[in-house]
Amino acid sequence: MTEVSLLSLVKSYGKSTALKGISLDVGHGEFVSLLGPSGCGKSTTLKCIAGFEDVTDGKILFDSKDISRKLPEDRDIGMVFQSYALFPHMTVARNLAFGLEMRRMARSEIADRVARAMDMVQLTPYADRYPKALSGGQQQRVALARALVIEPAILLLDEPLANLDAKLRDEMRGFIRDLQKRVGITTIYVTHDQNEAMTMSDRVVVMFDGEIAQAAPPEDVYDRPASERVARFVGNANILDLAVADQADAETSLSLPGGGRLAVTGGADAPVSRLRVMARPEQIALTGPGEGHIDGRIAKRYFSGGHVEYHVDTDCGTLNVLCPTTQNVAEGANVGLSFDTRRLWPLPGAAHVTAEPAA
Amino acid sequence: MGLVTPLLSLLRALVYVFLLAPIVVVVLASLNAGNFLTFPPQGLSLRWFWTFLNNDVFIDAIVYSLILAALATAVSLVLGTMAALYFVRHARREAEAVRIAVLLPLILPEILTAIALLFFFYEIGIGTQYKIALFTGHVLMTLPFVFLNVTTSLQGRDDAVELAARTLGASRLTAFRRITLPLIAPGMATGGVFAFIISFDTFGISFILKGTGSAPLPIQLYDYLRFNFTPEAAAVSTVSILLTLVLVTVSNMLFGRD
C-alpha cells in the first residue's frame, strides 16, 4: 500500500496546457476516481503517474519519494488499459507471467503466483488460451490479474469498462471494487461515467479543463457539489435562481415566485441579493396544487421501470422530478412541488450575485 | 446470373495462363536438347544446366546477386521497419512525409530513380565506384516493400501493448524485443521476401548503376542474350525461378499468416 501525492502537476504540449497545476493526495489503499468529460486532463494525469508522459512542472510522490523522473518500468505500477492491451501472441498464463519474468523471479515461484492470480480472477480453466479466444469480460479479468500479479505499489485503471456492454459493466464494477478491497491496493481509476465513479470510489475527483473542480467522497460530490458545473456533471441538477429575502447566520430565507418562502441552511458568507440553489430530481416531491412550495404543470412524463421522471413547467423554469412509480400523474396535470429543504444545496462560487452595498 | 459464374471462372483461368505460361515456357526451354533457344524444345536434356554450372560468369553473377539481395534486404528490413514504426506511431505531417519519401521509388519509374542516383553519386564524386550507388539503389527499390508490409502488420495493433509491457517492468528495448517484434515478424518476413526478390531480379537500377566489373544476374543474362541465343539462358532463369520459389515456401512455412 502506497500513498500517492501529486504536487502542482503541470503538463503542457507546446502552447496548450493539459494540466494546470493538479494537487491531490491519495491515501493508503484508497480507491480514487478521476472523473470528467473528455479532454479534462484525467487521462493525462494517469499517463503522468504511469510515466508515459513527462511532467512539465510539479512532482509525483509515491510514499514521499519523488518518482516523476523515473521510467515507467521503474515505478512499480500495475495498469489496466481501456483496450486491455493483452499480449496477443501469449497465452493467458504467459501474459500473467510476463511481469514476474521481468523481475527475474524463479520459475517455480512464477508458476505459483500465476496460478494464484488466475484463481483470484476465476480464469484457471483458460490458462492456455490466447486472448482472442476469450470474451471481453474474461480479457478484462486477465488484464486485471496481469496488473495485480506483480504486486505493484499502486493500481492504475484507464476506463477499463468502456468497451463492455451494460450488464457486464455492472458486474465488473462490483468485481473490481471487491478485488481492490481484498488486495487493499491504492487505486486510481479514470472514467467519464459518473455512475461508475460514484459506485466504486472512496473519493471522486471531478476535473474540468485541466483543473480539479472538487475532490470529495461520492455523497459530497453529489449532494454538495462545489460548483454548478460539478452539479450538472454528476447527475441531473435543478438549479433555482432565487432572491434572498432574509439572511441569518446559519440560514438563508429565499423568496419563491408566488409569494412562498424557502429556507436553506448555509448559503453565502457575505450578504447577497440572489442565491442559486440545487435540488436533485429525487429531492422534489409531487403534491396537490397549492400544497407544495411552488405550483407547476406536468410537461412530460417518462416511465423508466423503477421510477417515473416528470418535467414540470414552473415559474422557476422546467424542473426535473423523479418519483416512485406509485405516484402517477398524467401529462398536463397541475401539481405542486415540495422541496426536501434539508438537502437543498446553495451553490458556492461565482454563481451568486453580491448584494448592493447599503446606501 | 447463370452466365456470370462460368465467365468469372474463365477469366480466372486466363489470368493464371497469362501469369504462368511464360514461366512454363522458360522451364521447358531450359530442358531443350537443341542448340538454340526455341519452343517447343527439340528433345529433352539437362545439358544446358550442366553448361551453366560450369560457366563461371553465370555462377559469379548468381552469387553476386544473392549477396547483393541479402545485404540490401538486411538494410531495408532495419530502415523500413524503423520508418514503419515512426509512421504508425506519429500520425502527423512529418510521418506522412516519411511515408511519401519511402514509397517514392515505387511510384517513380525505376529508370528515373536510377538516373537521379547516378547524377547524385557523380555529383558527390563517387560515381559508380565501390558499388555504393548500386547498393543504395537496391535499398531504395526494396525499402517500400518492407515499409508497406510492416506498416500493415502494425496497423490495427494495439499501441498500448508495448506500454503495458513497460508497466510490467520491461525496458523500452525488452518491450520491443518481446512484444512488438514478434507481432510484426510476419510482416517483416513477407516484406523481406519481397525485398529479396525485387533486388534479385531488378534490371533498370542495376543496369544504370552497376559500374565496371562483375554484374548482377539480370545484367549478365542480358549481356549474354545479346550475343548468344542458347537454352543456357533459360537454364539460368529456371534456376533463379527455383531459388525464388524455395525462398517463398520456406518463409511461408516459418511465418505463415495467422
Coordinates of C-alpha atoms in Angstrom, one line a residue:
Chain A
M1 CA 0.0 0.0 0.0
T2 CA 1.4 3.2 -1.1
E3 CA 0.4 6.8 -0.7
V4 CA 0.4 8.9 -3.9
S5 CA 0.8 12.6 -3.9
L6 CA 0.6 14.9 -6.9
L7 CA 2.1 18.3 -6.2
S8 CA 1.0 21.1 -8.5
L9 CA 1.3 18.9 -11.6
V10 CA 1.6 20.9 -14.9
K11 CA 1.6 19.3 -18.3
S12 CA 1.9 21.5 -21.4
Y13 CA 2.0 20.4 -25.1
G14 CA 3.6 23.4 -26.8
K15 CA 1.2 26.2 -26.2
S16 CA -1.7 24.3 -24.9
T17 CA -1.8 23.3 -21.2
A18 CA -3.4 19.9 -20.4
L19 CA -2.9 20.1 -16.7
K20 CA -2.9 23.4 -14.9
G21 CA -1.4 22.5 -11.5
I22 CA -3.1 19.4 -10.1
S23 CA -2.6 18.7 -6.4
L24 CA -4.0 15.5 -4.9
D25 CA -3.2 13.1 -2.1
V26 CA -4.4 9.5 -2.4
G27 CA -4.2 7.6 0.9
H28 CA -3.1 4.1 1.6
G29 CA -5.4 1.6 0.0
E30 CA -7.8 4.3 -1.2
F31 CA -9.8 4.0 -4.4
V32 CA -9.9 7.4 -6.1
S33 CA -11.7 8.1 -9.4
L34 CA -10.7 10.8 -11.7
L35 CA -14.0 11.9 -13.3
G36 CA -14.6 14.4 -16.1
P37 CA -15.6 15.0 -19.7
S38 CA -13.1 14.0 -22.4
G39 CA -10.2 16.5 -22.6
C40 CA -10.4 17.4 -19.0
G41 CA -7.0 16.1 -18.2
K42 CA -7.9 12.9 -16.3
S43 CA -6.1 10.6 -18.8
T44 CA -3.1 12.9 -19.0
T45 CA -2.9 12.8 -15.2
L46 CA -2.9 9.0 -15.3
K47 CA -0.3 9.0 -18.0
C48 CA 1.9 11.2 -15.9
I49 CA 1.6 8.9 -12.9
A50 CA 2.4 5.9 -15.1
G51 CA 5.4 7.7 -16.6
F52 CA 4.1 7.6 -20.2
E53 CA 4.3 11.4 -20.2
D54 CA 6.9 13.7 -18.7
V55 CA 5.5 16.3 -16.4
T56 CA 6.3 19.9 -17.4
D57 CA 6.3 21.0 -13.8
G58 CA 5.4 19.7 -10.3
K59 CA 6.1 16.4 -8.6
I60 CA 4.7 12.9 -8.2
L61 CA 5.4 11.2 -4.9
F62 CA 5.0 7.6 -4.1
D63 CA 5.3 7.3 -0.3
S64 CA 7.0 10.7 -0.2
K65 CA 9.6 9.6 -2.8
D66 CA 9.8 11.7 -5.9
I67 CA 9.3 9.4 -8.9
S68 CA 8.4 12.0 -11.5
R69 CA 11.7 11.5 -13.4
K70 CA 11.6 7.7 -13.3
L71 CA 10.9 5.5 -16.3
P72 CA 7.5 3.6 -16.3
E73 CA 9.3 0.2 -15.7
D74 CA 10.9 1.6 -12.6
R75 CA 7.8 3.0 -10.9
D76 CA 6.3 -0.3 -9.6
I77 CA 2.8 0.3 -11.0
G78 CA 0.1 -2.1 -12.3
M79 CA -2.0 -0.7 -15.1
V80 CA -5.2 -1.8 -16.8
F81 CA -5.8 -0.2 -20.2
Q82 CA -9.1 0.6 -21.9
S83 CA -8.2 -1.8 -24.7
Y84 CA -6.8 -4.3 -22.1
A85 CA -3.6 -4.4 -24.1
L86 CA -3.1 -8.2 -23.6
F87 CA -0.2 -9.6 -25.5
P88 CA -1.9 -11.4 -28.4
H89 CA 1.0 -13.8 -29.0
M90 CA 1.0 -15.2 -25.5
T91 CA -1.4 -17.4 -23.6
V92 CA -3.2 -16.2 -20.6
A93 CA -0.7 -17.8 -18.3
R94 CA 2.2 -16.3 -20.3
N95 CA 0.6 -12.9 -20.1
L96 CA 0.4 -13.1 -16.3
A97 CA 4.0 -14.5 -16.1
F98 CA 5.5 -11.6 -18.1
G99 CA 5.8 -9.1 -15.3
L100 CA 7.3 -11.7 -13.0
E101 CA 9.8 -12.8 -15.6
M102 CA 10.9 -9.1 -15.9
R103 CA 11.5 -9.3 -12.1
R104 CA 13.8 -12.3 -12.7
M105 CA 11.7 -14.4 -10.3
A106 CA 12.4 -18.2 -10.1
R107 CA 10.4 -20.4 -12.4
S108 CA 8.6 -22.3 -9.6
E109 CA 7.7 -19.0 -7.8
I110 CA 6.3 -17.6 -11.1
A111 CA 4.2 -20.7 -11.7
D112 CA 2.9 -20.4 -8.1
R113 CA 1.9 -16.8 -8.3
V114 CA 0.4 -17.1 -11.8
A115 CA -1.8 -20.0 -10.5
R116 CA -2.9 -18.0 -7.6
A117 CA -3.7 -14.9 -9.7
M118 CA -5.7 -16.9 -12.2
D119 CA -7.7 -18.4 -9.3
M120 CA -8.3 -14.9 -8.0
V121 CA -10.0 -13.8 -11.2
Q122 CA -11.6 -17.2 -11.8
L123 CA -9.7 -17.9 -15.0
T124 CA -7.8 -21.1 -14.2
P125 CA -9.5 -23.2 -16.9
Y126 CA -8.4 -20.6 -19.5
A127 CA -4.7 -20.7 -18.7
D128 CA -3.6 -22.0 -22.1
R129 CA -6.0 -19.9 -24.2
Y130 CA -4.9 -17.0 -26.3
P131 CA -6.5 -13.6 -25.6
K132 CA -8.5 -13.6 -28.8
A133 CA -10.3 -16.8 -27.7
L134 CA -11.7 -15.0 -24.6
S135 CA -14.8 -12.8 -24.2
G136 CA -14.5 -9.1 -23.4
G137 CA -15.2 -9.7 -19.7
Q138 CA -12.6 -12.5 -19.5
Q139 CA -10.0 -10.4 -21.2
Q140 CA -10.7 -7.7 -18.7
R141 CA -10.1 -10.1 -15.9
V142 CA -6.8 -11.2 -17.4
A143 CA -5.7 -7.6 -17.7
L144 CA -6.6 -7.0 -14.1
A145 CA -4.8 -10.2 -12.9
R146 CA -1.7 -9.3 -15.0
A147 CA -1.6 -5.9 -13.4
L148 CA -2.0 -7.3 -9.8
V149 CA 0.2 -10.4 -10.0
I150 CA 3.3 -8.3 -9.8
E151 CA 2.0 -6.9 -6.5
P152 CA 2.6 -3.3 -7.6
A153 CA 2.6 -0.3 -5.3
I154 CA -0.4 1.3 -6.9
L155 CA -3.0 0.2 -9.4
L156 CA -4.0 2.5 -12.3
L157 CA -7.1 1.8 -14.4
D158 CA -7.8 3.8 -17.6
E159 CA -11.6 3.5 -18.4
P160 CA -11.4 -0.3 -18.1
L161 CA -15.1 -0.9 -18.5
A162 CA -15.7 1.4 -21.5
N163 CA -15.6 -1.5 -24.0
L164 CA -18.0 -3.8 -22.2
D165 CA -21.8 -4.0 -22.6
A166 CA -24.0 -2.5 -19.9
K167 CA -24.8 -5.7 -18.0
L168 CA -21.2 -6.9 -17.9
R169 CA -20.1 -3.4 -16.9
D170 CA -22.2 -3.5 -13.8
E171 CA -20.8 -7.0 -12.9
M172 CA -17.2 -5.9 -13.4
R173 CA -17.7 -2.8 -11.3
G174 CA -18.5 -4.9 -8.3
F175 CA -15.8 -7.4 -9.2
I176 CA -13.1 -4.7 -9.4
R177 CA -14.2 -3.0 -6.3
D178 CA -14.3 -6.3 -4.3
L179 CA -10.9 -7.3 -5.6
Q180 CA -9.4 -3.9 -4.8
K181 CA -10.7 -4.1 -1.2
R182 CA -9.4 -7.6 -0.8
V183 CA -5.9 -6.8 -2.0
G184 CA -6.1 -3.4 -0.3
I185 CA -4.1 -1.7 -3.1
T186 CA -4.1 2.1 -3.6
T187 CA -6.0 2.6 -6.8
I188 CA -6.5 5.5 -9.2
Y189 CA -9.4 5.0 -11.7
V190 CA -10.1 7.1 -14.7
T191 CA -13.6 7.3 -16.1
H192 CA -16.1 9.7 -17.7
D193 CA -19.0 7.8 -16.3
Q194 CA -20.3 9.4 -13.1
N195 CA -22.2 6.3 -12.0
E196 CA -19.1 4.2 -12.3
A197 CA -17.1 6.8 -10.3
M198 CA -19.7 7.1 -7.5
T199 CA -20.5 3.4 -7.0
M200 CA -16.8 2.3 -6.9
S201 CA -14.8 5.0 -5.3
D202 CA -13.9 6.1 -1.8
R203 CA -13.3 9.6 -3.3
V204 CA -14.3 11.2 -6.6
V205 CA -12.1 13.8 -8.2
V206 CA -14.1 15.9 -10.7
M207 CA -11.9 17.5 -13.3
F208 CA -12.6 20.2 -15.8
D209 CA -10.2 21.9 -18.2
G210 CA -7.0 20.6 -16.6
E211 CA -8.0 21.5 -13.1
I212 CA -9.6 19.7 -10.1
A213 CA -13.1 21.1 -9.6
Q214 CA -13.8 19.0 -6.5
A215 CA -12.3 16.1 -4.7
A216 CA -14.6 14.5 -2.2
P217 CA -16.5 11.3 -1.2
P218 CA -19.2 10.4 -3.7
E219 CA -22.1 11.6 -1.4
D220 CA -20.5 15.0 -1.0
V221 CA -19.9 15.4 -4.7
Y222 CA -23.5 14.5 -5.4
D223 CA -25.2 16.4 -2.6
R224 CA -22.8 19.3 -2.0
P225 CA -21.2 20.0 -5.4
A226 CA -18.5 22.7 -5.4
S227 CA -19.9 24.4 -8.4
E228 CA -22.8 24.4 -10.8
R229 CA -20.7 22.7 -13.4
V230 CA -19.9 19.8 -11.0
A231 CA -23.6 19.7 -10.0
R232 CA -24.6 19.3 -13.6
F233 CA -21.8 16.8 -14.5
V234 CA -22.6 14.3 -11.7
G235 CA -26.2 13.5 -12.3
N236 CA -29.3 15.7 -13.0
A237 CA -29.5 19.0 -11.3
N238 CA -32.3 21.5 -10.9
I239 CA -30.8 24.9 -10.4
L240 CA -33.1 27.6 -8.9
D241 CA -32.1 31.2 -9.0
L242 CA -33.9 32.9 -6.2
A243 CA -34.0 36.3 -4.5
V244 CA -32.8 36.4 -0.9
A245 CA -35.5 37.6 1.5
D246 CA -33.6 37.3 4.7
Q247 CA -30.1 36.2 5.6
A248 CA -29.4 34.9 9.2
D249 CA -26.2 33.2 10.5
A250 CA -26.9 29.7 9.5
E251 CA -30.0 30.0 7.5
T252 CA -31.0 31.9 4.4
S253 CA -34.6 32.6 3.5
L254 CA -35.4 32.8 -0.2
S255 CA -38.4 34.3 -1.9
L256 CA -40.3 31.9 -4.2
P257 CA -42.4 33.1 -7.1
G258 CA -46.0 33.1 -5.9
G259 CA -45.1 34.5 -2.5
G260 CA -43.8 31.4 -0.7
R261 CA -40.5 31.3 1.3
L262 CA -37.8 28.6 1.1
A263 CA -35.3 28.3 4.0
V264 CA -31.9 26.8 3.2
T265 CA -29.1 26.1 5.6
G266 CA -25.8 27.6 4.9
G267 CA -25.6 29.9 2.0
A268 CA -23.2 32.7 1.4
D269 CA -20.7 34.2 3.9
A270 CA -21.3 37.7 2.7
P271 CA -24.7 39.3 2.1
V272 CA -26.1 38.5 -1.3
S273 CA -29.2 39.6 -3.2
R274 CA -29.7 36.4 -5.1
L275 CA -28.7 32.7 -4.5
R276 CA -28.6 29.7 -6.8
V277 CA -29.7 26.5 -5.1
M278 CA -29.5 23.0 -6.4
A279 CA -32.2 20.3 -5.9
R280 CA -31.7 16.8 -7.3
P281 CA -34.8 15.4 -9.1
E282 CA -35.4 12.8 -6.3
Q283 CA -35.3 15.6 -3.7
I284 CA -38.5 17.1 -5.1
A285 CA -41.9 15.6 -4.3
L286 CA -45.2 16.0 -6.2
T287 CA -48.1 17.3 -4.2
G288 CA -51.6 18.6 -4.9
P289 CA -51.7 22.1 -6.5
G290 CA -51.1 24.8 -3.8
E291 CA -49.9 22.2 -1.2
G292 CA -46.2 22.4 -2.1
H293 CA -43.6 25.2 -2.3
I294 CA -44.5 26.2 -5.8
D295 CA -47.0 25.1 -8.4
G296 CA -46.4 23.8 -11.8
R297 CA -47.8 21.8 -14.7
I298 CA -46.6 18.4 -15.9
A299 CA -45.0 18.9 -19.3
K300 CA -43.5 15.5 -20.0
R301 CA -43.7 12.1 -18.3
Y302 CA -41.1 9.3 -18.8
F303 CA -41.6 5.9 -17.3
S304 CA -38.3 4.0 -16.8
G305 CA -39.3 0.9 -14.9
G306 CA -38.3 1.7 -11.3
H307 CA -39.1 5.4 -11.5
V308 CA -41.2 8.0 -13.3
E309 CA -39.5 11.1 -14.4
Y310 CA -41.6 14.3 -14.8
H311 CA -40.6 17.5 -16.5
V312 CA -42.6 20.2 -14.7
D313 CA -43.1 23.7 -16.0
T314 CA -42.9 26.2 -13.1
D315 CA -42.1 29.9 -12.6
C316 CA -38.6 28.8 -11.8
G317 CA -38.2 27.1 -15.1
T318 CA -38.7 23.5 -16.1
L319 CA -37.8 21.2 -13.2
N320 CA -36.9 17.6 -13.3
V321 CA -38.7 15.4 -10.8
L322 CA -38.1 11.8 -10.1
C323 CA -40.9 9.9 -8.3
P324 CA -41.6 6.3 -7.4
T325 CA -44.0 4.6 -9.8
T326 CA -46.7 4.5 -7.2
Q327 CA -47.2 8.3 -7.8
N328 CA -48.7 8.5 -11.2
V329 CA -49.7 11.9 -12.7
A330 CA -50.8 12.4 -16.3
E331 CA -49.1 14.9 -18.6
G332 CA -50.8 18.3 -18.5
A333 CA -52.0 18.0 -14.9
N334 CA -51.5 20.8 -12.4
V335 CA -49.3 19.9 -9.4
G336 CA -47.5 21.4 -6.5
L337 CA -43.8 20.8 -5.9
S338 CA -42.3 20.3 -2.4
F339 CA -38.6 20.5 -1.9
D340 CA -36.6 18.4 0.6
T341 CA -35.3 21.6 2.3
R342 CA -32.6 19.9 4.3
R343 CA -30.9 18.7 1.1
L344 CA -31.3 21.9 -0.9
W345 CA -27.7 23.0 -1.6
P346 CA -26.8 26.7 -2.1
L347 CA -24.2 26.7 -4.9
P348 CA -21.0 28.4 -3.8
G349 CA -18.6 30.2 -6.1
A350 CA -19.1 32.7 -8.9
A351 CA -22.7 31.7 -9.3
H352 CA -24.0 34.2 -6.7
V353 CA -24.5 37.9 -7.0
T354 CA -23.2 40.1 -4.3
A355 CA -25.7 42.5 -2.7
E356 CA -25.6 46.1 -3.5
P357 CA -23.9 47.8 -0.6
A358 CA -26.4 49.5 1.7
A359 CA -26.8 53.2 0.8
Chain B
M1 CA -26.8 -14.8 -63.1
G2 CA -26.2 -18.2 -64.7
L3 CA -23.6 -16.9 -67.0
V4 CA -21.6 -14.8 -64.6
T5 CA -20.0 -17.7 -62.6
P6 CA -18.6 -19.6 -65.7
L7 CA -17.4 -16.3 -67.2
L8 CA -15.6 -15.4 -64.0
S9 CA -14.0 -18.9 -63.9
L10 CA -12.9 -18.4 -67.5
L11 CA -11.4 -15.0 -66.6
R12 CA -9.6 -16.5 -63.6
A13 CA -8.2 -19.3 -65.8
L14 CA -7.0 -16.8 -68.4
V15 CA -5.2 -14.7 -65.7
Y16 CA -3.4 -17.8 -64.5
V17 CA -2.4 -18.8 -68.1
F18 CA -1.0 -15.3 -68.7
L19 CA 0.9 -15.3 -65.5
L20 CA 2.2 -18.9 -65.6
A21 CA 2.6 -19.6 -69.3
P22 CA 5.9 -17.6 -69.7
I23 CA 7.4 -19.4 -66.7
V24 CA 6.4 -22.8 -68.1
V25 CA 7.9 -21.9 -71.5
V26 CA 11.1 -20.8 -69.9
V27 CA 11.4 -24.0 -67.8
L28 CA 10.6 -26.2 -70.8
A29 CA 13.0 -24.3 -73.0
S30 CA 15.8 -24.8 -70.4
L31 CA 15.3 -28.6 -70.9
N32 CA 15.9 -28.2 -74.6
A33 CA 18.4 -30.7 -76.0
G34 CA 19.0 -28.5 -79.1
N35 CA 21.5 -25.7 -79.7
F36 CA 19.1 -22.8 -79.9
L37 CA 16.6 -21.2 -77.6
T38 CA 13.4 -22.4 -79.2
F39 CA 9.9 -23.5 -78.2
P40 CA 8.7 -26.2 -78.2
P41 CA 12.0 -27.8 -77.2
Q42 CA 13.8 -30.2 -79.6
G43 CA 14.2 -33.2 -77.3
L44 CA 14.7 -33.2 -73.5
S45 CA 18.1 -32.9 -71.8
L46 CA 19.7 -31.3 -68.7
R47 CA 22.9 -30.5 -70.7
W48 CA 22.3 -26.7 -70.6
F49 CA 22.1 -26.8 -66.8
W50 CA 25.4 -28.6 -66.8
T51 CA 26.9 -25.9 -69.2
F52 CA 25.5 -23.2 -66.9
L53 CA 27.0 -24.8 -63.8
N54 CA 30.4 -24.9 -65.4
N55 CA 30.1 -21.3 -66.6
D56 CA 31.9 -19.1 -64.0
V57 CA 30.4 -15.9 -65.4
F58 CA 26.9 -17.0 -64.5
I59 CA 27.9 -18.6 -61.2
D60 CA 29.7 -15.4 -60.2
A61 CA 26.7 -13.4 -61.3
I62 CA 24.3 -15.5 -59.2
V63 CA 26.5 -15.4 -56.1
Y64 CA 26.9 -11.6 -56.6
S65 CA 23.2 -11.1 -57.0
L66 CA 22.5 -13.3 -53.9
I67 CA 24.9 -11.3 -51.8
L68 CA 23.6 -8.0 -53.1
A69 CA 20.0 -9.1 -52.4
A70 CA 20.8 -10.3 -48.9
L71 CA 22.6 -7.1 -47.9
A72 CA 20.0 -4.9 -49.5
T73 CA 17.3 -6.8 -47.8
A74 CA 19.0 -6.7 -44.4
V75 CA 19.5 -2.9 -44.6
S76 CA 15.9 -2.4 -45.9
L77 CA 14.5 -4.5 -43.1
V78 CA 16.1 -2.3 -40.5
L79 CA 15.4 1.0 -42.2
G80 CA 11.9 0.0 -43.4
T81 CA 10.8 -1.3 -40.0
M82 CA 12.1 1.9 -38.3
A83 CA 10.2 4.0 -40.9
A84 CA 7.1 2.0 -40.4
L85 CA 7.2 2.3 -36.6
Y86 CA 7.7 6.0 -36.9
F87 CA 4.9 6.4 -39.4
V88 CA 2.3 4.3 -37.4
R89 CA 3.1 6.0 -34.1
H90 CA 3.2 9.6 -35.3
A91 CA 0.1 10.3 -37.3
R92 CA 1.3 13.8 -38.2
R93 CA 2.6 15.7 -41.2
E94 CA 6.2 14.6 -40.6
A95 CA 5.0 10.9 -40.7
E96 CA 3.2 11.5 -44.0
A97 CA 6.4 13.0 -45.4
V98 CA 8.4 9.9 -44.3
R99 CA 5.8 7.6 -46.0
I100 CA 5.9 9.5 -49.3
A101 CA 9.7 9.6 -49.3
V102 CA 9.9 5.9 -48.7
L103 CA 7.3 5.0 -51.3
L104 CA 8.7 7.3 -54.0
P105 CA 10.9 4.8 -55.6
L106 CA 7.9 2.6 -56.0
I107 CA 5.8 5.3 -57.6
L108 CA 8.5 6.8 -59.9
P109 CA 9.7 4.8 -62.9
E110 CA 12.7 2.8 -61.9
I111 CA 14.8 4.4 -64.6
L112 CA 14.2 7.9 -63.1
T113 CA 15.4 6.7 -59.6
A114 CA 18.4 5.2 -61.3
I115 CA 19.3 8.3 -63.3
A116 CA 18.7 10.5 -60.2
L117 CA 21.1 8.4 -58.2
L118 CA 23.6 8.3 -61.0
F119 CA 23.7 12.1 -61.2
F120 CA 23.8 12.4 -57.4
F121 CA 26.8 10.0 -57.0
Y122 CA 28.7 11.6 -59.8
E123 CA 28.0 15.0 -58.3
I124 CA 29.5 13.9 -54.9
G125 CA 32.5 12.5 -56.7
I126 CA 31.9 8.8 -56.1
G127 CA 30.2 7.8 -59.3
T128 CA 29.7 4.1 -59.7
Q129 CA 32.8 3.2 -57.8
Y130 CA 32.8 0.8 -54.9
K131 CA 29.2 -0.4 -55.8
I132 CA 27.9 2.2 -53.4
A133 CA 25.5 3.7 -55.9
L134 CA 24.3 0.2 -56.9
F135 CA 23.7 -0.8 -53.3
T136 CA 21.9 2.4 -52.5
G137 CA 19.7 1.9 -55.5
H138 CA 18.8 -1.6 -54.4
V139 CA 18.0 -0.5 -50.9
L140 CA 15.7 2.3 -52.2
M141 CA 14.0 -0.1 -54.5
T142 CA 13.3 -2.7 -51.8
L143 CA 12.5 -0.3 -48.9
P144 CA 8.9 0.3 -49.9
F145 CA 8.1 -3.4 -49.7
V146 CA 9.4 -3.8 -46.1
F147 CA 7.7 -0.5 -45.1
L148 CA 4.3 -1.4 -46.5
N149 CA 4.3 -4.9 -45.1
V150 CA 5.4 -3.8 -41.6
T151 CA 3.0 -0.9 -41.6
T152 CA 0.2 -3.3 -42.4
S153 CA 1.2 -5.6 -39.6
L154 CA 1.4 -2.6 -37.2
Q155 CA -1.9 -1.0 -38.1
G156 CA -4.8 -2.4 -36.2
R157 CA -2.4 -3.5 -33.5
D158 CA -3.0 -2.0 -30.1
D159 CA -0.3 0.6 -29.3
A160 CA -0.9 0.0 -25.6
V161 CA 0.7 -3.4 -25.5
E162 CA 4.2 -2.0 -25.5
L163 CA 3.2 0.4 -22.7
A164 CA 1.6 -2.4 -20.8
A165 CA 5.0 -4.3 -21.0
R166 CA 6.7 -1.2 -19.7
T167 CA 4.4 -1.0 -16.7
L168 CA 5.2 -4.7 -16.0
G169 CA 8.9 -3.9 -15.8
A170 CA 10.2 -4.2 -19.3
S171 CA 12.7 -1.7 -20.6
R172 CA 12.0 0.0 -23.9
L173 CA 14.3 -2.4 -25.7
T174 CA 12.9 -5.5 -23.9
A175 CA 9.3 -4.4 -24.6
F176 CA 10.2 -4.0 -28.3
R177 CA 12.0 -7.4 -28.5
R178 CA 9.5 -9.4 -26.5
I179 CA 6.2 -7.8 -27.6
T180 CA 6.4 -5.6 -30.7
L181 CA 8.9 -7.7 -32.7
P182 CA 7.0 -11.0 -32.5
L183 CA 3.9 -9.1 -33.6
I184 CA 5.5 -7.6 -36.7
A185 CA 7.7 -10.6 -37.6
P186 CA 5.3 -11.9 -40.2
G187 CA 5.1 -8.5 -41.8
M188 CA 8.9 -8.3 -41.8
A189 CA 9.2 -11.8 -43.2
T190 CA 6.9 -11.0 -46.1
G191 CA 8.5 -7.6 -46.7
G192 CA 11.9 -9.2 -46.6
V193 CA 11.0 -11.9 -49.1
F194 CA 9.6 -9.2 -51.4
A195 CA 12.7 -7.1 -51.0
F196 CA 15.0 -10.0 -51.7
I197 CA 13.1 -11.0 -54.9
I198 CA 12.9 -7.4 -56.1
S199 CA 16.6 -6.9 -55.6
F200 CA 17.4 -10.3 -57.1
D201 CA 15.7 -9.5 -60.4
T202 CA 15.5 -5.7 -60.8
F203 CA 17.0 -4.6 -64.1
G204 CA 16.9 -0.9 -64.6
I205 CA 18.7 0.2 -61.4
S206 CA 21.4 -2.4 -61.8
F207 CA 21.9 -1.7 -65.5
I208 CA 22.5 2.0 -64.9
L209 CA 24.4 1.9 -61.6
K210 CA 26.4 -1.3 -61.9
G211 CA 29.7 0.4 -63.0
T212 CA 32.5 -1.8 -64.1
G213 CA 33.4 -5.3 -63.0
S214 CA 31.1 -8.1 -62.0
A215 CA 27.4 -7.5 -62.6
P216 CA 24.1 -8.9 -61.1
L217 CA 22.5 -11.8 -62.8
P218 CA 19.8 -10.0 -64.8
I219 CA 22.5 -7.8 -66.4
Q220 CA 24.7 -10.7 -67.1
L221 CA 21.8 -12.6 -68.7
Y222 CA 21.0 -9.5 -70.9
D223 CA 24.7 -9.3 -72.0
Y224 CA 24.7 -12.9 -72.8
L225 CA 21.5 -12.9 -74.8
R226 CA 22.8 -10.1 -77.0
F227 CA 25.4 -12.4 -78.5
N228 CA 24.2 -15.9 -77.8
F229 CA 20.8 -17.5 -78.1
T230 CA 21.3 -20.9 -76.4
P231 CA 19.0 -22.6 -73.9
E232 CA 21.6 -21.9 -71.3
A233 CA 19.9 -18.5 -70.6
A234 CA 16.6 -20.4 -70.0
A235 CA 18.5 -22.8 -67.6
V236 CA 19.8 -19.7 -65.7
S237 CA 16.3 -18.3 -65.5
T238 CA 14.9 -21.7 -64.3
V239 CA 17.4 -21.8 -61.5
S240 CA 16.5 -18.3 -60.4
I241 CA 12.8 -19.2 -60.5
L242 CA 13.6 -22.2 -58.3
L243 CA 15.5 -20.0 -55.8
T244 CA 12.6 -17.6 -55.5
L245 CA 10.2 -20.5 -55.1
V246 CA 12.2 -22.0 -52.3
L247 CA 12.5 -18.6 -50.6
V248 CA 8.8 -18.0 -50.6
T249 CA 7.9 -21.5 -49.5
V250 CA 10.4 -21.5 -46.6
S251 CA 9.2 -18.1 -45.4
N252 CA 5.6 -19.2 -45.6
M253 CA 6.3 -22.2 -43.5
L254 CA 8.2 -20.2 -40.9
F255 CA 5.9 -17.2 -40.7
G256 CA 2.6 -18.4 -42.2
R257 CA -0.1 -15.8 -41.8
D258 CA -2.3 -16.4 -38.8

